Amino acid sequence: MSFHRFVEKHWVKRSILSYFLLPFAFLFSCILRIRRSLQKLGILRSYRAKSYVISVGNLTMGGNGKTPFTILLAKALHSRGMKVAISHRGYKGAYEHKIRLISNEKSIIKDAQLAGDEPLLIAENLPGIPVIVGKNRRAAIQYLDAVIIPDVIILDDSFQHLKVTHDFDIVLLNAKKPFGNGFVTPAGTLREPVGILKYADCLVLNDISDNQIIPYKIQKFSKTVISTKYEIETLVAYKNNDSHSPESIKEAILISGIGNPVSFEKSIERIGIRIITHYTFPDHHKFDLEKDINPIIDKHRDAVIITTEKDFVKLSKFYFEIPMYYAKLKVAVQEEKQFNTLLDTIMKDRKQ
């Protein structure tokens, strides 16, 4: 059984294993609630940055679209004249346990093994906006405050990171399974109990379907709830970075190492491309040419490969004998008026 099938069977859905782990999940939930309460009471101290800090995070483990939304938010604030910087952990990158500015106004460290796949993807989509990586968020923020002096710092994947004070919390939920199987880890995919959402300033329901209504059980947690829809804007060729219309490709092999491979499949199917097969790898997978890629190419000499933009920043260093493209996503906010109100609120709070 693949890792993704295991997650689907035991964490996204309920099984004998998830019920067996429920007592441990209950104990973990109690610890998390106490931790949150101590932080809100000021007993568990957190660092307050000089800049305005926005947290973009998850309630569940796995892919919930934080990276595309972080890019969207940063562009929107930047277009309104705000000086924005991004802080990312840099998971599985060599700089994860250091503090390193991988992107500034002049250059980008274009090496996913050093920077991490998600920070590099963010940096390439936000030219001129500083991106810093490092697990120690306090040290990263102190560096940005001292050297970059931004108006706003966006912390990617930090809703559970309480060592730094958040001025504004945005939590992303998957529209199909917002709470997984409803159990906290290790019995499910929830990082914290659902009730923790009351501390969020804004909830974003990601990858919503046409005519899907935002459920009341989500709306009740926050005054501001918006939804987004992901669409493949174009397919970009590996060899020359040329954009191609999806209509030019009838069928393809998929390769991905992301948190939600099913969402990637659905987006490919929506643009009319038949999926021959999908080779899935763990999230943030470090691809090996001989072990991972060459066997796929040898088996599908006449096929076309499509991958995600996140995976492309790692795969682009290899030579592909067959056509390969990455899917360039476009994030569309369904409630544009509410999103603009959200931006106005952030800018108003920042000036106070």
Coordinates of C-alpha atoms in Angstrom, one line a residue:
M1 CA 0.0 0.0 0.0
S2 CA 1.4 3.4 -1.0
F3 CA 1.8 6.2 1.6
H4 CA -1.1 8.2 0.0
R5 CA -3.4 5.3 0.1
F6 CA -2.5 4.6 3.7
V7 CA -3.3 8.2 4.6
E8 CA -6.6 8.1 2.7
K9 CA -7.7 4.9 4.4
H10 CA -6.6 5.6 8.0
W11 CA -6.4 9.4 8.4
V12 CA -8.8 11.0 5.8
K13 CA -11.3 8.3 6.5
R14 CA -11.9 6.4 9.8
S15 CA -10.6 2.9 10.3
I16 CA -9.9 0.4 13.0
L17 CA -6.4 1.9 13.3
S18 CA -7.7 5.5 13.7
Y19 CA -10.1 4.4 16.4
F20 CA -7.2 2.5 18.1
L21 CA -5.1 5.7 18.2
L22 CA -8.0 7.8 19.5
P23 CA -6.9 7.8 23.2
F24 CA -3.5 9.1 22.1
A25 CA -5.2 11.8 20.0
F26 CA -7.3 12.8 23.0
L27 CA -4.2 13.2 25.2
F28 CA -2.5 15.2 22.4
S29 CA -5.6 17.4 22.0
C30 CA -5.5 18.3 25.7
I31 CA -1.9 19.2 25.6
L32 CA -2.5 21.5 22.5
R33 CA -5.5 23.2 24.2
I34 CA -3.4 23.9 27.3
R35 CA -0.6 25.3 25.2
R36 CA -3.0 27.6 23.3
S37 CA -4.6 28.8 26.6
L38 CA -1.2 29.5 28.2
Q39 CA -0.2 31.5 25.1
K40 CA -3.4 33.6 25.1
L41 CA -3.0 34.3 28.9
G42 CA 0.5 35.5 28.3
I43 CA 2.0 32.8 30.5
L44 CA 3.7 31.2 27.4
R45 CA 5.5 34.2 26.1
S46 CA 6.0 34.8 22.4
Y47 CA 8.2 37.3 20.5
R48 CA 6.6 40.4 19.0
A49 CA 8.1 41.6 15.8
K50 CA 8.6 45.2 14.8
S51 CA 6.8 44.4 11.5
Y52 CA 3.2 43.4 11.1
V53 CA 3.1 39.6 11.1
I54 CA 0.5 37.6 9.1
S55 CA 0.4 33.8 9.6
V56 CA -0.8 31.6 6.7
G57 CA -1.4 28.1 8.1
N58 CA -3.3 24.9 8.1
L59 CA -5.5 23.0 10.5
T60 CA -4.8 19.6 8.9
M61 CA -1.6 18.0 7.6
G62 CA -1.0 17.6 3.9
G63 CA -1.5 19.9 1.0
N64 CA -4.0 22.7 1.6
G65 CA -2.7 25.3 -0.9
K66 CA -0.7 27.5 1.5
T67 CA 2.0 28.2 -1.0
P68 CA -0.2 29.5 -3.9
F69 CA -2.3 31.6 -1.4
T70 CA 0.9 33.0 0.2
I71 CA 2.0 34.1 -3.3
L72 CA -1.4 35.6 -4.0
L73 CA -1.5 37.5 -0.7
A74 CA 2.0 38.8 -1.1
K75 CA 1.3 40.1 -4.6
A76 CA -1.9 41.8 -3.5
L77 CA -0.2 43.6 -0.5
H78 CA 2.8 44.5 -2.7
S79 CA 0.5 46.0 -5.3
R80 CA -1.0 48.2 -2.6
G81 CA 2.4 49.7 -1.9
M82 CA 3.4 47.6 1.1
K83 CA 6.9 46.3 1.6
V84 CA 6.4 42.6 2.0
A85 CA 8.8 39.8 3.1
I86 CA 8.2 36.0 3.4
S87 CA 9.5 33.8 6.2
H88 CA 9.4 30.0 5.4
R89 CA 10.8 27.1 7.4
G90 CA 12.5 25.7 4.3
Y91 CA 11.5 22.1 5.1
K92 CA 14.0 19.5 3.9
G93 CA 16.3 22.1 2.5
A94 CA 19.9 22.5 3.6
Y95 CA 19.2 25.9 5.0
E96 CA 16.3 24.7 7.2
H97 CA 18.5 24.7 10.3
K98 CA 20.2 28.0 9.4
I99 CA 18.9 31.5 8.7
R100 CA 19.4 32.3 5.1
L101 CA 17.9 35.0 2.8
I102 CA 17.4 33.1 -0.5
S103 CA 15.8 35.9 -2.4
N104 CA 16.2 39.7 -2.3
E105 CA 15.6 42.5 -4.7
K106 CA 18.5 41.4 -7.0
S107 CA 19.0 37.7 -7.0
I108 CA 17.6 34.2 -6.0
I109 CA 19.4 31.1 -4.8
K110 CA 18.0 28.8 -7.4
D111 CA 18.7 25.5 -5.7
A112 CA 15.8 23.5 -4.1
Q113 CA 18.3 21.3 -2.2
L114 CA 19.5 24.4 -0.4
A115 CA 16.4 26.6 -0.1
G116 CA 13.7 23.9 -0.1
D117 CA 11.1 23.4 -2.8
E118 CA 8.3 25.6 -1.5
P119 CA 10.5 28.7 -0.6
L120 CA 12.2 28.5 -4.1
L121 CA 8.8 28.3 -5.7
I122 CA 7.6 31.4 -3.7
A123 CA 10.8 33.3 -4.6
E124 CA 10.6 32.6 -8.3
N125 CA 7.0 33.8 -8.3
L126 CA 7.7 36.9 -6.2
P127 CA 10.7 38.6 -7.8
G128 CA 11.9 41.5 -5.7
I129 CA 10.2 40.3 -2.6
P130 CA 12.6 39.0 0.1
V131 CA 12.2 35.3 1.1
I132 CA 14.1 34.0 4.1
V133 CA 14.3 30.4 5.3
G134 CA 15.0 28.8 8.6
K135 CA 13.2 26.8 11.3
N136 CA 13.9 29.4 13.9
R137 CA 11.2 31.9 13.0
R138 CA 12.1 34.3 15.7
A139 CA 15.7 34.6 14.4
A140 CA 14.4 34.9 10.8
I141 CA 12.0 37.7 11.8
Q142 CA 14.7 39.6 13.7
Y143 CA 16.9 39.4 10.7
L144 CA 14.2 40.8 8.4
D145 CA 13.3 43.6 10.9
A146 CA 17.0 44.6 11.2
V147 CA 18.1 44.3 7.5
I148 CA 15.0 44.4 5.2
I149 CA 12.7 46.5 7.5
P150 CA 9.4 45.4 5.8
D151 CA 5.9 46.6 6.5
V152 CA 4.5 43.1 6.6
I153 CA 6.1 39.7 7.2
I154 CA 4.1 36.6 6.0
L155 CA 4.9 33.5 7.9
D156 CA 4.1 30.4 5.8
D157 CA 2.8 27.4 7.6
S158 CA 2.8 28.9 11.1
F159 CA -0.7 28.7 12.7
Q160 CA 0.7 26.2 15.3
H161 CA 3.9 28.2 15.7
L162 CA 3.3 30.2 18.9
K163 CA 6.8 31.4 19.7
V164 CA 6.1 34.5 17.5
T165 CA 3.1 36.7 18.0
H166 CA 0.8 36.8 15.0
D167 CA -1.0 40.0 14.3
F168 CA -3.3 38.3 11.8
D169 CA -4.1 34.6 11.4
I170 CA -5.3 33.1 8.1
V171 CA -6.1 29.4 8.1
L172 CA -6.6 27.3 4.9
L173 CA -9.0 24.4 4.7
N174 CA -9.5 21.9 1.9
A175 CA -13.0 22.3 0.6
K176 CA -13.4 18.5 0.0
K177 CA -12.3 17.3 3.4
P178 CA -11.8 20.4 5.7
F179 CA -11.3 18.4 8.8
G180 CA -10.0 15.0 7.5
N181 CA -11.7 12.2 9.5
G182 CA -12.3 14.6 12.4
F183 CA -9.6 13.2 14.6
V184 CA -6.5 14.9 15.8
T185 CA -3.1 13.3 15.0
P186 CA -2.1 10.5 15.4
A187 CA -5.7 9.2 14.8
G188 CA -6.3 11.7 12.0
T189 CA -4.9 14.6 10.0
L190 CA -6.0 17.4 12.3
R191 CA -3.0 19.2 13.8
E192 CA -5.2 20.7 16.5
P193 CA -8.9 20.3 17.6
V194 CA -11.4 22.0 15.3
G195 CA -12.4 24.5 18.0
I196 CA -9.0 26.2 17.7
L197 CA -10.3 27.9 14.5
K198 CA -12.0 30.5 16.8
Y199 CA -8.5 32.1 17.0
A200 CA -8.3 32.6 13.2
D201 CA -9.0 36.0 11.8
C202 CA -9.8 34.6 8.4
L203 CA -10.6 31.2 7.0
V204 CA -9.9 30.2 3.4
L205 CA -11.8 27.3 1.9
N206 CA -9.4 26.1 -0.9
D207 CA -10.1 24.3 -4.2
I208 CA -13.9 24.8 -3.9
S209 CA -16.2 23.3 -6.5
D210 CA -18.6 25.1 -8.7
N211 CA -21.8 26.1 -6.8
Q212 CA -20.4 24.6 -3.6
I213 CA -21.7 26.5 -0.5
I214 CA -19.4 27.3 2.4
P215 CA -20.8 25.1 5.3
Y216 CA -22.1 26.8 8.4
K217 CA -19.8 24.7 10.6
I218 CA -16.9 26.6 8.9
Q219 CA -18.6 30.1 8.8
K220 CA -19.4 30.0 12.5
F221 CA -15.7 30.2 13.4
S222 CA -14.8 33.4 11.7
K223 CA -16.4 36.7 10.5
T224 CA -14.3 36.5 7.4
V225 CA -14.5 33.4 5.2
I226 CA -13.5 33.3 1.6
S227 CA -13.1 30.5 -0.9
T228 CA -10.6 30.0 -3.7
K229 CA -10.5 27.9 -6.9
Y230 CA -7.4 26.5 -8.5
E231 CA -7.2 26.5 -12.3
I232 CA -4.3 25.5 -14.6
E233 CA -3.5 28.7 -16.4
T234 CA -1.0 27.1 -18.8
L235 CA 1.5 24.3 -19.3
V236 CA 5.1 25.4 -19.4
A237 CA 7.7 23.4 -21.4
Y238 CA 10.8 22.1 -19.6
K239 CA 13.1 22.8 -22.6
N240 CA 12.4 26.4 -23.3
N241 CA 9.9 27.7 -20.8
D242 CA 7.3 28.3 -23.6
S243 CA 3.7 28.3 -22.5
H244 CA 1.4 25.7 -24.2
S245 CA -2.3 25.5 -24.3
P246 CA -3.7 22.4 -22.5
E247 CA -5.7 21.6 -25.7
S248 CA -2.4 20.7 -27.4
I249 CA -1.9 17.6 -25.1
K250 CA -4.4 14.7 -25.2
E251 CA -2.9 12.4 -22.6
A252 CA 0.1 12.4 -20.2
I253 CA 2.0 10.7 -17.4
L254 CA 1.9 12.6 -14.1
I255 CA 4.8 12.9 -11.6
S256 CA 4.3 14.6 -8.3
G257 CA 5.6 14.7 -4.7
I258 CA 3.0 16.9 -3.0
G259 CA 0.7 16.7 -0.1
N260 CA -2.5 16.3 -2.1
P261 CA -1.9 14.4 -5.4
V262 CA -5.6 13.8 -5.9
S263 CA -6.2 17.5 -6.3
F264 CA -3.4 17.6 -9.0
E265 CA -5.1 14.8 -10.9
K266 CA -8.5 16.5 -10.7
S267 CA -7.0 19.8 -12.1
I268 CA -5.4 17.9 -15.0
E269 CA -8.7 16.1 -15.8
R270 CA -10.6 19.4 -15.7
I271 CA -8.6 20.7 -18.7
G272 CA -9.4 17.6 -20.7
I273 CA -6.1 15.6 -20.5
R274 CA -6.4 11.9 -20.0
I275 CA -4.1 10.6 -17.3
I276 CA -2.2 7.4 -18.4
T277 CA -0.8 6.9 -14.9
H278 CA 0.3 9.0 -11.9
Y279 CA 3.6 8.4 -10.2
T280 CA 3.2 9.8 -6.7
F281 CA 6.1 10.4 -4.2
P282 CA 6.0 11.7 -0.6
D283 CA 5.6 15.5 -0.1
H284 CA 8.9 17.4 -0.5
H285 CA 10.5 14.3 -2.1
K286 CA 14.1 14.6 -3.2
F287 CA 14.0 13.1 -6.7
D288 CA 16.8 10.8 -7.8
L289 CA 17.5 10.6 -11.5
E290 CA 18.5 6.9 -11.6
K291 CA 16.1 5.6 -9.0
D292 CA 13.0 7.7 -9.6
I293 CA 13.0 9.3 -13.1
N294 CA 14.9 7.1 -15.6
P295 CA 12.7 4.0 -14.9
I296 CA 9.6 6.1 -15.7
I297 CA 11.2 7.5 -18.9
D298 CA 12.3 4.0 -20.0
K299 CA 8.8 2.7 -19.6
H300 CA 7.0 5.6 -21.4
R301 CA 9.3 6.6 -24.2
D302 CA 6.4 7.9 -26.3
A303 CA 4.6 9.8 -23.6
V304 CA 4.4 13.3 -22.3
I305 CA 5.1 14.1 -18.6
I306 CA 3.3 16.7 -16.6
T307 CA 4.4 17.7 -13.1
T308 CA 3.6 20.4 -10.6
E309 CA 5.4 23.7 -10.4
K310 CA 6.6 22.8 -6.9
D311 CA 8.1 19.6 -8.2
F312 CA 9.6 21.3 -11.3
V313 CA 11.9 23.4 -9.2
K314 CA 13.6 20.1 -8.3
L315 CA 13.2 18.1 -11.5
S316 CA 14.4 20.9 -13.8
K317 CA 18.1 20.0 -13.0
F318 CA 17.7 16.7 -14.8
Y319 CA 17.8 16.0 -18.5
F320 CA 14.5 14.7 -20.0
E321 CA 14.6 12.9 -23.3
I322 CA 10.8 13.0 -23.6
P323 CA 8.5 16.1 -23.5
M324 CA 7.9 17.5 -20.0
Y325 CA 5.7 20.3 -18.8
Y326 CA 4.7 21.8 -15.5
A327 CA 1.2 23.0 -14.7
K328 CA 1.2 26.8 -13.9
L329 CA -1.7 27.4 -11.5
K330 CA -3.9 30.4 -11.2
V331 CA -5.7 31.0 -7.9
A332 CA -9.1 32.7 -8.3
V333 CA -10.7 34.2 -5.2
Q334 CA -14.5 33.7 -5.4
E335 CA -15.4 36.5 -2.9
E336 CA -13.3 39.3 -4.4
K337 CA -15.1 42.0 -2.4
Q338 CA -14.4 40.2 0.9
F339 CA -10.8 39.6 -0.1
N340 CA -10.3 43.3 -0.8
T341 CA -11.9 44.0 2.6
L342 CA -9.4 41.6 4.2
L343 CA -6.5 43.5 2.6
D344 CA -8.0 46.8 3.8
T345 CA -8.2 45.4 7.3
I346 CA -4.6 44.3 7.3
M347 CA -3.4 47.7 6.0
K348 CA -5.5 49.6 8.6
D349 CA -4.2 47.4 11.4
R350 CA -0.6 47.8 10.2
K351 CA -0.9 51.6 10.5
Q352 CA -2.2 51.6 14.0

